Amino acid sequence: MKTSVILALVITALLLIVVSAVSGIAGFMAWALALNGFMGQETAVNVSLVTYIVLALLTALVLTIAAVLSVRYLSNTRSWNPAGATALSVVVFSILITAGHIVCVIISAVVANALRN
């Protein structure tokens, strides 16, 4: 594998880790706002928090790996320029990670609502 492709893979992974962290923090704030009315229901809130954290981490991990694999596929198999493959993958998978974190907030709110006393 060429050095430029390896550099593109590393850059893609690092950029998506940063995007995942920022999106995860924003998602956590949205989760806290979504569970504003659950005062005194510690079990529902705790299970919902664990649900959000696990789903957000899985979303970030799976989509970051998919982005790296897509850069590798586009660079090696389709003979794309590694910079172009990185740019496309970062944009597309950043949008998918953000949408995934929004879905994680919704799922964790549904879990909290299901466990409400």
PDB file of C-alpha atoms in Angstrom:
ATOM      1  CA  MET A   1       0.000   0.000   0.000  1.00  0.00           C
ATOM      2  CA  LYS A   2       1.256   3.482  -0.859  1.00  0.00           C
ATOM      3  CA  THR A   3       2.286   5.984   1.763  1.00  0.00           C
ATOM      4  CA  SER A   4      -0.328   8.469   0.557  1.00  0.00           C
ATOM      5  CA  VAL A   5      -3.095   5.908   1.056  1.00  0.00           C
ATOM      6  CA  ILE A   6      -1.894   5.095   4.586  1.00  0.00           C
ATOM      7  CA  LEU A   7      -1.758   8.811   5.402  1.00  0.00           C
ATOM      8  CA  ALA A   8      -5.292   9.220   4.017  1.00  0.00           C
ATOM      9  CA  LEU A   9      -6.525   6.366   6.224  1.00  0.00           C
ATOM     10  CA  VAL A  10      -4.963   7.886   9.339  1.00  0.00           C
ATOM     11  CA  ILE A  11      -6.311  11.368   8.562  1.00  0.00           C
ATOM     12  CA  THR A  12      -9.794   9.943   7.958  1.00  0.00           C
ATOM     13  CA  ALA A  13      -9.764   8.076  11.254  1.00  0.00           C
ATOM     14  CA  LEU A  14      -8.519  11.077  13.232  1.00  0.00           C
ATOM     15  CA  LEU A  15     -11.011  13.498  11.697  1.00  0.00           C
ATOM     16  CA  LEU A  16     -13.912  11.153  12.329  1.00  0.00           C
ATOM     17  CA  ILE A  17     -12.842  10.555  15.920  1.00  0.00           C
ATOM     18  CA  VAL A  18     -12.953  14.321  16.469  1.00  0.00           C
ATOM     19  CA  VAL A  19     -16.352  14.588  14.754  1.00  0.00           C
ATOM     20  CA  SER A  20     -17.631  11.663  16.835  1.00  0.00           C
ATOM     21  CA  ALA A  21     -16.483  13.287  20.069  1.00  0.00           C
ATOM     22  CA  VAL A  22     -18.076  16.636  19.250  1.00  0.00           C
ATOM     23  CA  SER A  23     -21.281  15.009  18.048  1.00  0.00           C
ATOM     24  CA  GLY A  24     -21.350  12.741  21.090  1.00  0.00           C
ATOM     25  CA  ILE A  25     -21.036  15.689  23.467  1.00  0.00           C
ATOM     26  CA  ALA A  26     -23.802  17.557  21.652  1.00  0.00           C
ATOM     27  CA  GLY A  27     -25.886  14.383  21.732  1.00  0.00           C
ATOM     28  CA  PHE A  28     -25.314  14.051  25.468  1.00  0.00           C
ATOM     29  CA  MET A  29     -26.578  17.590  25.969  1.00  0.00           C
ATOM     30  CA  ALA A  30     -29.634  16.767  23.865  1.00  0.00           C
ATOM     31  CA  TRP A  31     -30.128  13.609  25.936  1.00  0.00           C
ATOM     32  CA  ALA A  32     -30.021  15.654  29.145  1.00  0.00           C
ATOM     33  CA  LEU A  33     -32.643  18.032  27.759  1.00  0.00           C
ATOM     34  CA  ALA A  34     -34.806  15.148  26.562  1.00  0.00           C
ATOM     35  CA  LEU A  35     -34.869  13.637  30.059  1.00  0.00           C
ATOM     36  CA  ASN A  36     -35.611  16.895  31.833  1.00  0.00           C
ATOM     37  CA  GLY A  37     -38.975  15.639  33.137  1.00  0.00           C
ATOM     38  CA  PHE A  38     -37.654  12.436  34.724  1.00  0.00           C
ATOM     39  CA  MET A  39     -36.878  13.873  38.164  1.00  0.00           C
ATOM     40  CA  GLY A  40     -36.824  11.227  40.884  1.00  0.00           C
ATOM     41  CA  GLN A  41     -36.799   8.285  38.485  1.00  0.00           C
ATOM     42  CA  GLU A  42     -33.211   7.251  38.840  1.00  0.00           C
ATOM     43  CA  THR A  43     -33.558   3.772  37.331  1.00  0.00           C
ATOM     44  CA  ALA A  44     -35.053   5.096  34.098  1.00  0.00           C
ATOM     45  CA  VAL A  45     -32.425   7.820  33.805  1.00  0.00           C
ATOM     46  CA  ASN A  46     -29.492   5.509  34.586  1.00  0.00           C
ATOM     47  CA  VAL A  47     -30.563   2.824  32.113  1.00  0.00           C
ATOM     48  CA  SER A  48     -31.214   5.500  29.493  1.00  0.00           C
ATOM     49  CA  LEU A  49     -27.752   6.996  30.062  1.00  0.00           C
ATOM     50  CA  VAL A  50     -26.050   3.626  29.670  1.00  0.00           C
ATOM     51  CA  THR A  51     -28.130   2.987  26.549  1.00  0.00           C
ATOM     52  CA  TYR A  52     -27.076   6.314  25.038  1.00  0.00           C
ATOM     53  CA  ILE A  53     -23.385   5.848  25.841  1.00  0.00           C
ATOM     54  CA  VAL A  54     -23.225   2.295  24.468  1.00  0.00           C
ATOM     55  CA  LEU A  55     -25.144   3.130  21.295  1.00  0.00           C
ATOM     56  CA  ALA A  56     -23.156   6.327  20.680  1.00  0.00           C
ATOM     57  CA  LEU A  57     -19.833   4.523  21.084  1.00  0.00           C
ATOM     58  CA  LEU A  58     -20.925   1.683  18.811  1.00  0.00           C
ATOM     59  CA  THR A  59     -22.167   4.155  16.205  1.00  0.00           C
ATOM     60  CA  ALA A  60     -18.906   6.090  16.269  1.00  0.00           C
ATOM     61  CA  LEU A  61     -16.770   2.949  16.132  1.00  0.00           C
ATOM     62  CA  VAL A  62     -18.666   1.221  13.334  1.00  0.00           C
ATOM     63  CA  LEU A  63     -18.954   4.310  11.150  1.00  0.00           C
ATOM     64  CA  THR A  64     -15.304   5.292  11.652  1.00  0.00           C
ATOM     65  CA  ILE A  65     -14.212   1.811  10.603  1.00  0.00           C
ATOM     66  CA  ALA A  66     -16.582   1.982   7.617  1.00  0.00           C
ATOM     67  CA  ALA A  67     -15.108   5.341   6.584  1.00  0.00           C
ATOM     68  CA  VAL A  68     -11.554   4.020   6.745  1.00  0.00           C
ATOM     69  CA  LEU A  69     -12.565   0.972   4.717  1.00  0.00           C
ATOM     70  CA  SER A  70     -14.299   3.162   2.148  1.00  0.00           C
ATOM     71  CA  VAL A  71     -11.143   5.269   1.717  1.00  0.00           C
ATOM     72  CA  ARG A  72      -9.130   2.104   1.279  1.00  0.00           C
ATOM     73  CA  TYR A  73     -11.631   0.732  -1.236  1.00  0.00           C
ATOM     74  CA  LEU A  74     -11.832   3.955  -3.246  1.00  0.00           C
ATOM     75  CA  SER A  75      -8.058   4.495  -3.225  1.00  0.00           C
ATOM     76  CA  ASN A  76      -6.915   0.958  -3.981  1.00  0.00           C
ATOM     77  CA  THR A  77      -9.712  -0.683  -5.927  1.00  0.00           C
ATOM     78  CA  ARG A  78     -11.193   2.294  -7.772  1.00  0.00           C
ATOM     79  CA  SER A  79      -7.880   4.175  -8.127  1.00  0.00           C
ATOM     80  CA  TRP A  80      -9.212   7.420  -6.680  1.00  0.00           C
ATOM     81  CA  ASN A  81      -6.906  10.116  -5.432  1.00  0.00           C
ATOM     82  CA  PRO A  82      -6.479   9.428  -1.673  1.00  0.00           C
ATOM     83  CA  ALA A  83      -7.231  13.068  -0.812  1.00  0.00           C
ATOM     84  CA  GLY A  84     -10.506  12.959  -2.747  1.00  0.00           C
ATOM     85  CA  ALA A  85     -11.485   9.650  -1.170  1.00  0.00           C
ATOM     86  CA  THR A  86     -10.712  11.093   2.270  1.00  0.00           C
ATOM     87  CA  ALA A  87     -12.725  14.251   1.627  1.00  0.00           C
ATOM     88  CA  LEU A  88     -15.756  12.325   0.398  1.00  0.00           C
ATOM     89  CA  SER A  89     -15.638   9.793   3.217  1.00  0.00           C
ATOM     90  CA  VAL A  90     -15.187  12.393   5.943  1.00  0.00           C
ATOM     91  CA  VAL A  91     -18.143  14.448   4.732  1.00  0.00           C
ATOM     92  CA  VAL A  92     -20.486  11.500   4.221  1.00  0.00           C
ATOM     93  CA  PHE A  93     -19.590   9.660   7.407  1.00  0.00           C
ATOM     94  CA  SER A  94     -19.630  12.842   9.509  1.00  0.00           C
ATOM     95  CA  ILE A  95     -23.237  13.338   8.467  1.00  0.00           C
ATOM     96  CA  LEU A  96     -23.996   9.693   9.231  1.00  0.00           C
ATOM     97  CA  ILE A  97     -22.332   9.855  12.659  1.00  0.00           C
ATOM     98  CA  THR A  98     -24.286  12.977  13.583  1.00  0.00           C
ATOM     99  CA  ALA A  99     -27.544  11.405  12.419  1.00  0.00           C
ATOM    100  CA  GLY A 100     -26.650   8.244  14.323  1.00  0.00           C
ATOM    101  CA  HIS A 101     -26.147  10.183  17.541  1.00  0.00           C
ATOM    102  CA  ILE A 102     -29.528  11.849  17.086  1.00  0.00           C
ATOM    103  CA  VAL A 103     -31.087   8.402  16.709  1.00  0.00           C
ATOM    104  CA  CYS A 104     -29.240   7.275  19.861  1.00  0.00           C
ATOM    105  CA  VAL A 105     -30.806  10.155  21.803  1.00  0.00           C
ATOM    106  CA  ILE A 106     -34.261   9.192  20.558  1.00  0.00           C
ATOM    107  CA  ILE A 107     -33.752   5.514  21.411  1.00  0.00           C
ATOM    108  CA  SER A 108     -32.482   6.309  24.905  1.00  0.00           C
ATOM    109  CA  ALA A 109     -35.456   8.630  25.521  1.00  0.00           C
ATOM    110  CA  VAL A 110     -37.811   5.840  24.465  1.00  0.00           C
ATOM    111  CA  VAL A 111     -36.021   3.467  26.856  1.00  0.00           C
ATOM    112  CA  ALA A 112     -36.393   5.978  29.702  1.00  0.00           C
ATOM    113  CA  ASN A 113     -40.074   6.423  28.904  1.00  0.00           C
ATOM    114  CA  ALA A 114     -40.596   2.664  28.935  1.00  0.00           C
ATOM    115  CA  LEU A 115     -39.010   2.411  32.393  1.00  0.00           C
ATOM    116  CA  ARG A 116     -40.980   5.312  33.863  1.00  0.00           C
ATOM    117  CA  ASN A 117     -42.850   4.422  37.075  1.00  0.00           C
TER     118      ASN A 117
END
